[in-house]
XYZ file of C-alpha atoms in Angstrom:
428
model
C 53.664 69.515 8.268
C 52.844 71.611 5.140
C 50.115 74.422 5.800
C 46.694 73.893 4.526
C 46.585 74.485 0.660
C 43.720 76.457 0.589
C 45.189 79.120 3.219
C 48.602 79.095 1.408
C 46.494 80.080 -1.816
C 44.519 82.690 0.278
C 48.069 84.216 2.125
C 49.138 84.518 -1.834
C 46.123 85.942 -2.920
C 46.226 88.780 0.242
C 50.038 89.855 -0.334
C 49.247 90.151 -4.304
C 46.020 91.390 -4.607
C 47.703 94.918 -4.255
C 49.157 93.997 -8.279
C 45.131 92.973 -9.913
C 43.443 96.671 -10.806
C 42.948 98.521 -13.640
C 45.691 99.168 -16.263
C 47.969 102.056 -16.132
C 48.762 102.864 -20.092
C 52.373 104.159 -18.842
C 53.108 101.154 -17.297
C 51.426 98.599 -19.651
C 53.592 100.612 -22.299
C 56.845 99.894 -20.659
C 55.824 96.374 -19.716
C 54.834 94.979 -23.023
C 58.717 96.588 -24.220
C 60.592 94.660 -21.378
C 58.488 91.723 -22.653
C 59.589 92.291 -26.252
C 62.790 93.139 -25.560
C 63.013 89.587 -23.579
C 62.111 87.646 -26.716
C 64.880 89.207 -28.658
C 67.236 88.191 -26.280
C 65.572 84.708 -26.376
C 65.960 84.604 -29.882
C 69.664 86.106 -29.868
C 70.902 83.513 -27.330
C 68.727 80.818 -27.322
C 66.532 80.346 -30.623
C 64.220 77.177 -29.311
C 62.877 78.922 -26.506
C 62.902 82.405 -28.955
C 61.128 81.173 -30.950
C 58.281 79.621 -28.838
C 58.352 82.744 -27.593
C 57.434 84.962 -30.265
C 54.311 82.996 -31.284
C 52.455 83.455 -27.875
C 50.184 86.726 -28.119
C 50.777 89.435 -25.124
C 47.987 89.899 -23.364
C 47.181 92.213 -20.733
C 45.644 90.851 -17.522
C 45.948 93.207 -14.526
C 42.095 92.671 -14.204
C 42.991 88.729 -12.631
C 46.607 87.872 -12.740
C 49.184 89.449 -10.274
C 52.061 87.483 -12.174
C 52.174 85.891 -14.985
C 50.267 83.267 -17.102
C 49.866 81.232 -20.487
C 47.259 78.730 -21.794
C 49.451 77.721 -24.843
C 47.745 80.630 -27.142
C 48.897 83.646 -25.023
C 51.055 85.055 -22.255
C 49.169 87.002 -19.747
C 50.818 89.526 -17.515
C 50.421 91.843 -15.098
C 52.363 95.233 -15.674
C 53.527 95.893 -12.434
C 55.087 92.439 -11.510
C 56.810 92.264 -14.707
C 58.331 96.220 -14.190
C 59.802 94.442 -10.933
C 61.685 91.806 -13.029
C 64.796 92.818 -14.468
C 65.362 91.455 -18.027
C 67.700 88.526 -17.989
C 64.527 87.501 -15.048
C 62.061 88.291 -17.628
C 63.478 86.113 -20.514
C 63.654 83.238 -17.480
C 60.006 84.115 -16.690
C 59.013 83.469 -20.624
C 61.474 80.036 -20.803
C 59.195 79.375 -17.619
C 55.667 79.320 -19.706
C 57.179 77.978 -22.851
C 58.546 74.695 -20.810
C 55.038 74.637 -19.003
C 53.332 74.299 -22.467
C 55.402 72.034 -23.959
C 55.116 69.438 -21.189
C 51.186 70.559 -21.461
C 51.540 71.348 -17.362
C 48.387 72.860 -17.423
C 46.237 70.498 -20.021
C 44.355 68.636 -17.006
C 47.357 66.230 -16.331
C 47.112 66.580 -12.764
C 43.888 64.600 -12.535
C 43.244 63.435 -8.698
C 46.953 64.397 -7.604
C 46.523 67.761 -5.021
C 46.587 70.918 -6.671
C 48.927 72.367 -5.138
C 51.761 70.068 -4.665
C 51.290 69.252 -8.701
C 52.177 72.904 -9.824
C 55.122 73.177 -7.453
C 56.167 69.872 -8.823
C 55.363 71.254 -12.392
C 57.618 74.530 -11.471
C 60.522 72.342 -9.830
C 61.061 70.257 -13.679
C 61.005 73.313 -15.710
C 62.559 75.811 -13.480
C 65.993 73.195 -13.074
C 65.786 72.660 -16.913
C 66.412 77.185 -17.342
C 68.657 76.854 -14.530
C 70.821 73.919 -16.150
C 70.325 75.764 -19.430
C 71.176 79.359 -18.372
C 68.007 80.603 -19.646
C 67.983 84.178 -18.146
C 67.678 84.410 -14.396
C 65.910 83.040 -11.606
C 63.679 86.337 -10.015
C 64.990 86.848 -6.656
C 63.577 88.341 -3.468
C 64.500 92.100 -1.946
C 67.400 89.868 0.325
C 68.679 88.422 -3.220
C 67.678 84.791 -3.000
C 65.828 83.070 -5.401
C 62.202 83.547 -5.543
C 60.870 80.090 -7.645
C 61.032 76.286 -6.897
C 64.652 74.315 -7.946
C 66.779 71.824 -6.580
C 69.305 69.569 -8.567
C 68.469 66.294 -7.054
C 65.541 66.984 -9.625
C 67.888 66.903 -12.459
C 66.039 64.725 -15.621
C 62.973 64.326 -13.306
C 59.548 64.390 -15.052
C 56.676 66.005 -13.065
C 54.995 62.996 -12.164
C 58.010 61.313 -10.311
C 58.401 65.277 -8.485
C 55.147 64.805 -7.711
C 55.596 61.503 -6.163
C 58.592 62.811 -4.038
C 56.634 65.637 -2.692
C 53.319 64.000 -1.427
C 55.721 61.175 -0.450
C 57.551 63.537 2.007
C 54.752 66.399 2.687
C 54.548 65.621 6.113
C 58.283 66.998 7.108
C 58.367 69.197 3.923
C 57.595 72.958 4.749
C 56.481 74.233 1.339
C 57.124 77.421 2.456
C 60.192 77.558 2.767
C 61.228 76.042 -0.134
C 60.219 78.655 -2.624
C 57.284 79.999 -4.593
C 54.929 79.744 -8.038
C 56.670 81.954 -10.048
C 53.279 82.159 -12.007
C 49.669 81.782 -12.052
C 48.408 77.901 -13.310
C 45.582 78.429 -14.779
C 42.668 75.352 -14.646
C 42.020 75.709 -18.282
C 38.750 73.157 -17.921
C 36.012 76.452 -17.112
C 35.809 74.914 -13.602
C 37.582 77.657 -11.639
C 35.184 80.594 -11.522
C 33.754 83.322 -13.496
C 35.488 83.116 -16.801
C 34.000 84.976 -20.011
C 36.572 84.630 -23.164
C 39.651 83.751 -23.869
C 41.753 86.340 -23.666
C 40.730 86.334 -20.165
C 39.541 90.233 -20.276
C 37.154 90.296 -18.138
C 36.396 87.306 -15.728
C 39.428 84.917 -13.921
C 41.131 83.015 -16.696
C 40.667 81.422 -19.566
C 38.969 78.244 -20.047
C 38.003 76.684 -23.386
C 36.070 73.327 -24.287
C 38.011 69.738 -24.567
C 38.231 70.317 -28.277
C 39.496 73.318 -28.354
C 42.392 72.036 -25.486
C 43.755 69.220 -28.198
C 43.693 71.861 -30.746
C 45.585 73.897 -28.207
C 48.384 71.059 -27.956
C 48.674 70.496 -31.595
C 49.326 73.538 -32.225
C 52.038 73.981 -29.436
C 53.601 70.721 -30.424
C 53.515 71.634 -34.172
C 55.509 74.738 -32.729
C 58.014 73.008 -30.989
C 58.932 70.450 -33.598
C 59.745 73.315 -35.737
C 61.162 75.495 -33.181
C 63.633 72.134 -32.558
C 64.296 71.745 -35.884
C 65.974 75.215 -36.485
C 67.316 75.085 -33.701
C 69.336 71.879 -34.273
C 69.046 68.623 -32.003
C 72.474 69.566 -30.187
C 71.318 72.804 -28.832
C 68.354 70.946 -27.103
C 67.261 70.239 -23.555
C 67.838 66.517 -22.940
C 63.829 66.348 -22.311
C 62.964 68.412 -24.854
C 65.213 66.399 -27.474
C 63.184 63.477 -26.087
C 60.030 64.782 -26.056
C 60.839 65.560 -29.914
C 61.603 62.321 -30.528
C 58.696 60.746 -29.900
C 56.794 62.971 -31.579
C 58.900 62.776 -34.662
C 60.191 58.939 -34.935
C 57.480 56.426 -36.096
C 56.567 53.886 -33.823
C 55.451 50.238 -33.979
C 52.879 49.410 -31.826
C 53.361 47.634 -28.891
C 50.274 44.987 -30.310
C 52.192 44.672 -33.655
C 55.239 43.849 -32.258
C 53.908 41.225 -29.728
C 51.914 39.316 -32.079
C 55.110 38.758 -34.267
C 57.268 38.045 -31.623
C 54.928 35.269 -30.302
C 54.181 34.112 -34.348
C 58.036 34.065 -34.275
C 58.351 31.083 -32.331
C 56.879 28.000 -34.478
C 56.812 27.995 -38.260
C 53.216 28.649 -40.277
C 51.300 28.306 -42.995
C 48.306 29.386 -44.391
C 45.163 26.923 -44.740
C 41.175 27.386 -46.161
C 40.136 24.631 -43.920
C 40.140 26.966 -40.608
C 39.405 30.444 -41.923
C 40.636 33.308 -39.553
C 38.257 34.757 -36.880
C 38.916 37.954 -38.118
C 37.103 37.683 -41.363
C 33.999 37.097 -39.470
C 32.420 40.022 -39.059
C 33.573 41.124 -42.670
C 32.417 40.096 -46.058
C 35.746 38.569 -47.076
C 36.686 34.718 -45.923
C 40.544 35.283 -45.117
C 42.629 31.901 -44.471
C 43.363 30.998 -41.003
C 46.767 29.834 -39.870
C 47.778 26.051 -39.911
C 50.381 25.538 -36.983
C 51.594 21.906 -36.476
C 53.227 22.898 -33.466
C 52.469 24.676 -29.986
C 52.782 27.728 -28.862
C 54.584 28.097 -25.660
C 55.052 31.678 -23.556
C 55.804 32.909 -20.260
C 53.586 36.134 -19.376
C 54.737 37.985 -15.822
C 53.173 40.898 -14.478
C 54.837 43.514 -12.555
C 52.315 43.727 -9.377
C 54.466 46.846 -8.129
C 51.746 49.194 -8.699
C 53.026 50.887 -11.875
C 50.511 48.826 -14.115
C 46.693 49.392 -13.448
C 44.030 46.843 -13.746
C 42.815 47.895 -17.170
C 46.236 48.047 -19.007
C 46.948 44.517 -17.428
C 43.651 43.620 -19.185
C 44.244 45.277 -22.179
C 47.507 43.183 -22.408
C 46.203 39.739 -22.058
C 43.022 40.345 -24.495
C 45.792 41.633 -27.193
C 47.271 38.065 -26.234
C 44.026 36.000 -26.008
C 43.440 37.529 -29.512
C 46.833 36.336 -30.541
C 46.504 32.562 -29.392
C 42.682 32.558 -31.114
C 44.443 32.262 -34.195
C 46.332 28.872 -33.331
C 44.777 24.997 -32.601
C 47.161 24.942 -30.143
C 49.198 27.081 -26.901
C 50.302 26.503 -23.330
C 50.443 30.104 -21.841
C 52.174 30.202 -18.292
C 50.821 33.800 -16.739
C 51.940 35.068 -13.332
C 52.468 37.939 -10.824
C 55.345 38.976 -9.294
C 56.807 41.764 -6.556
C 59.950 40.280 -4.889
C 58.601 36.490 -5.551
C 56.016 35.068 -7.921
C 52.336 34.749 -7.205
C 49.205 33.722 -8.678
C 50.791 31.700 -11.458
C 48.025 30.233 -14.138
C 48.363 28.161 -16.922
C 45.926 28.523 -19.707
C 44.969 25.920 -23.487
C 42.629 26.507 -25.731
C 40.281 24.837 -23.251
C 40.765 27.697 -20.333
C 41.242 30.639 -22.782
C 38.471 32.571 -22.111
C 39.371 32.429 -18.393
C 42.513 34.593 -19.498
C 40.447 37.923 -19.292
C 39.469 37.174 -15.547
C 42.974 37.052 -14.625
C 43.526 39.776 -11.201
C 46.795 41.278 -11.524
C 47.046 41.431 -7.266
C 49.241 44.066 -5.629
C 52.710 43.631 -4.513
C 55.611 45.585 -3.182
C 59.325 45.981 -4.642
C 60.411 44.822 -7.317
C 63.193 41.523 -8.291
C 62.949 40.810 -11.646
C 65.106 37.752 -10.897
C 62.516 35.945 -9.058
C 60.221 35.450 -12.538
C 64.064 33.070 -13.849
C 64.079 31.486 -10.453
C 60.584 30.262 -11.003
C 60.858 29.415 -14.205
C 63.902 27.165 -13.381
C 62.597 25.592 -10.205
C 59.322 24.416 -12.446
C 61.083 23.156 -15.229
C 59.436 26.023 -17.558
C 61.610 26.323 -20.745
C 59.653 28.848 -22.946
C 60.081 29.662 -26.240
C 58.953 33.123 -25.406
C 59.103 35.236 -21.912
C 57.031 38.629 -21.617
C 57.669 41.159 -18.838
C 54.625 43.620 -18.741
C 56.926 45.891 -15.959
C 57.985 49.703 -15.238
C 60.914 48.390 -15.935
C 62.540 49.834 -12.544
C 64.129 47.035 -11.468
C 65.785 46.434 -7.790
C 68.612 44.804 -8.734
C 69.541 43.067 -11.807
C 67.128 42.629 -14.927
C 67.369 38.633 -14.693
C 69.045 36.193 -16.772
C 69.570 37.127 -20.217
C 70.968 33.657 -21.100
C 67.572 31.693 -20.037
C 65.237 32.120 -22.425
C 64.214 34.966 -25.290
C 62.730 37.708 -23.498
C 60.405 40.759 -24.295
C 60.214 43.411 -21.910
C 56.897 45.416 -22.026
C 57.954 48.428 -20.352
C 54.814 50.715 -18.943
C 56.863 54.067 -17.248
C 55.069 57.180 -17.168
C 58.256 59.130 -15.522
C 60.873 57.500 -17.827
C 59.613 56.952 -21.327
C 63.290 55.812 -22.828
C 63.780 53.091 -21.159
C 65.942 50.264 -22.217
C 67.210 46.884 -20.708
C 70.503 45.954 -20.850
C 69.790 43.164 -22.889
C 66.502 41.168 -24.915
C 63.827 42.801 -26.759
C 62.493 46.872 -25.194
C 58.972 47.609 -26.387
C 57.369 50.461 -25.062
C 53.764 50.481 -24.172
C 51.718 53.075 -24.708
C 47.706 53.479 -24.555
């Protein structure tokens, strides 16, 4: 059984509490020239995380912090713990803050999830990404073993799925034993005491407004595009190359892309006799679309429990919205786990009925069961969306059936692709 978080926090807070006090000059001296001395070698050996480096602001904390600590503006220390590091542990210390910004670790992502387990999750995916990368060194203990959170099995894991592992296994996991927070994570939201500014002089911590928190992660994401492009895609972290990416490559929108797909299917033309709906609310009278034929789709969703209630309605109002431009559709709409449930067929004369739709719950998932339905009813459509994780059991179904669209909602793997049809990424 793991031990109770709050006395774990309390046993930390005891055998550190020895480090908080007031600030030796000396020693703040020769800290804050081990800490410059570790960007340099950042910069010398590994430019990215150099240079991310550089533009947080040192910032003495011994009044609070008996490690270390960052909010995305600043890196707080506390002199004595970083005279105990040596410096190839000190440059792995700052690759340990930078990573923790970047992924924005500490910008209120953990939400409901336990406290604890989320920050040794969050220390687990950056601390294998330095280790993979040979940023500096892992601190280690008097007895030489490594102080901080890191296992391979974690290798190209986001947070969220480490997460997921943990609380999954935290009744035979002993937390203890598996390592430590090599820093302080700061709640950033001015929930989590006495806080007065924001270099965190006097008081526990920063904390700053919702505002100024998305100016924070513009600013560390305007960093890290640059930082990446100097550096050069190559020398990047696979995540980090990823996380780039999608910050950098336009992308459709999942809406856009599913209203031409569906428009794809029958041939149109444009007519004054039925003007379009969405001219109604404007001063404008746009045509509407004259479609001799009928629109005919397959909708499935994945009742695996990686969709929630409100994207699943999102998804069929962006549809309903869709078929209100057309005289005429036949919309086949289902759930599915390891078989298909709750199928519904909506017309123009159901449509509004669409929206009520309950997604259900399920568990596992076949994707194959969605082809095996549609071939035991006789459903040929001219159109098949997948709103899915796109974590399949086995096989991804029968790519010679039927055009498909897979609408792929992952929050651990955002690069997701099938093997075959059309991958559109969702995103809110």
């Amino acid at each position: 059984m793991t031990k109770n978080t709050s006395t774990t926090n309390n046993d930390k807070e005891n055998k550190l509490a020895h480090l908080v006090g007031p600030t030796d000059p000396q020693i703040d001296k020769q800290a804050r020239e081990r800490l410059i001395t570790a960007r340099i070698g950042l910069l010398l050996r590994h430019s990215f995380f150099g240079n991310l480096a550089t533009r947080l602001e040192l910032v003495n904390a011994d009044e609070w912090c008996p490690t270390a600590a960052t909010d995305g503006r600043f890196f707080y220390y506390n002199t004595q713990f970083i005279d105990s590091l040596n410096p190839r542990e000190t440059e792995f210390l700052f690759g340990h803050e930078i990573l923790h910004n970047v992924f924005e670790h500490f910008q209120l992502r953990a939400g409901k999830r336990d406290a604890k387990l989320w920050n040794i999750a969050a220390d687990y995916a950056v601390n294998q990404i330095l280790v993979e990368q040979q940023i500096g060194e892992m601190p280690t203990d008097a007895k030489g073993k490594d102080k901080g959170f890191q296992d391979n099995k974690y290798k190209d894991w986001p947070v969220e799925k480490i997460y997921d592992h943990l609380m999954k296994n935290a009744k035979v996991i002993d937390i203890d034993k598996l390592g430590e927070l090599l820093d302080e994570h700061l709640d950033l939201s001015g929930d989590a005491g006495d806080k007065k500014d924001s270099k965190g002089k006097s008081g526990k911590g920063p904390s700053y407004s919702k505002d100024e928190l998305k100016k924070i992660r513009d600013e560390v994401k305007e960093a890290m595009i640059s930082a990446a492009q100097s550096t050069g895609a190559g020398n990047l972290p696979g995540a980090i190359k990823r996380l780039v990416k999608d910050l950098t490559e336009p992308k459709m929108d999942w809406r856009e892309i599913l209203q031409q797909q569906i428009m794809s299917t029958l041939k149109s033309d444009y007519t004054w006799m039925r003007p379009s709906r969405k001219s109604w609310h404007t001063s404008a009278i746009l045509p509407g679309q004259n479609n001799d034929e009928m629109i005919d789709i397959c909708l499935s969703l994945d009742a695996s429990g990686s969709i929630s209630n409100q994207q699943c309605k999102e998804f069929l109002t962006e549809v309903k919205n869709i078929m209100d431009q057309y005289k005429d559709f036949r919309i086949h709409l289902w759930s599915f786990d390891t078989a298909v449930f709750n199928p519904k067929v909506f017309t123009p004369d159901n449509a509004d009925e669409l929206l009520d739709y309950e997604l259900g719950s399920g568990g596992g998932t076949e994707f194959e069961c969605n082809w095996d339905y549609m071939k035991e009813q006789g459903i040929e459509p001219k159109k098949f969306v997948m709103f899915t994780d796109g974590w399949p059991f086995n096989s991804w179904g029968d790519e010679h059936y039927c055009d498909t669209i897979f609408l792929i909602n992952n929050p651990y793997e955002r690069d997701i692709e099938a093997p075959w049809g059309m991958t559109v990424q969702y995103d809110d």
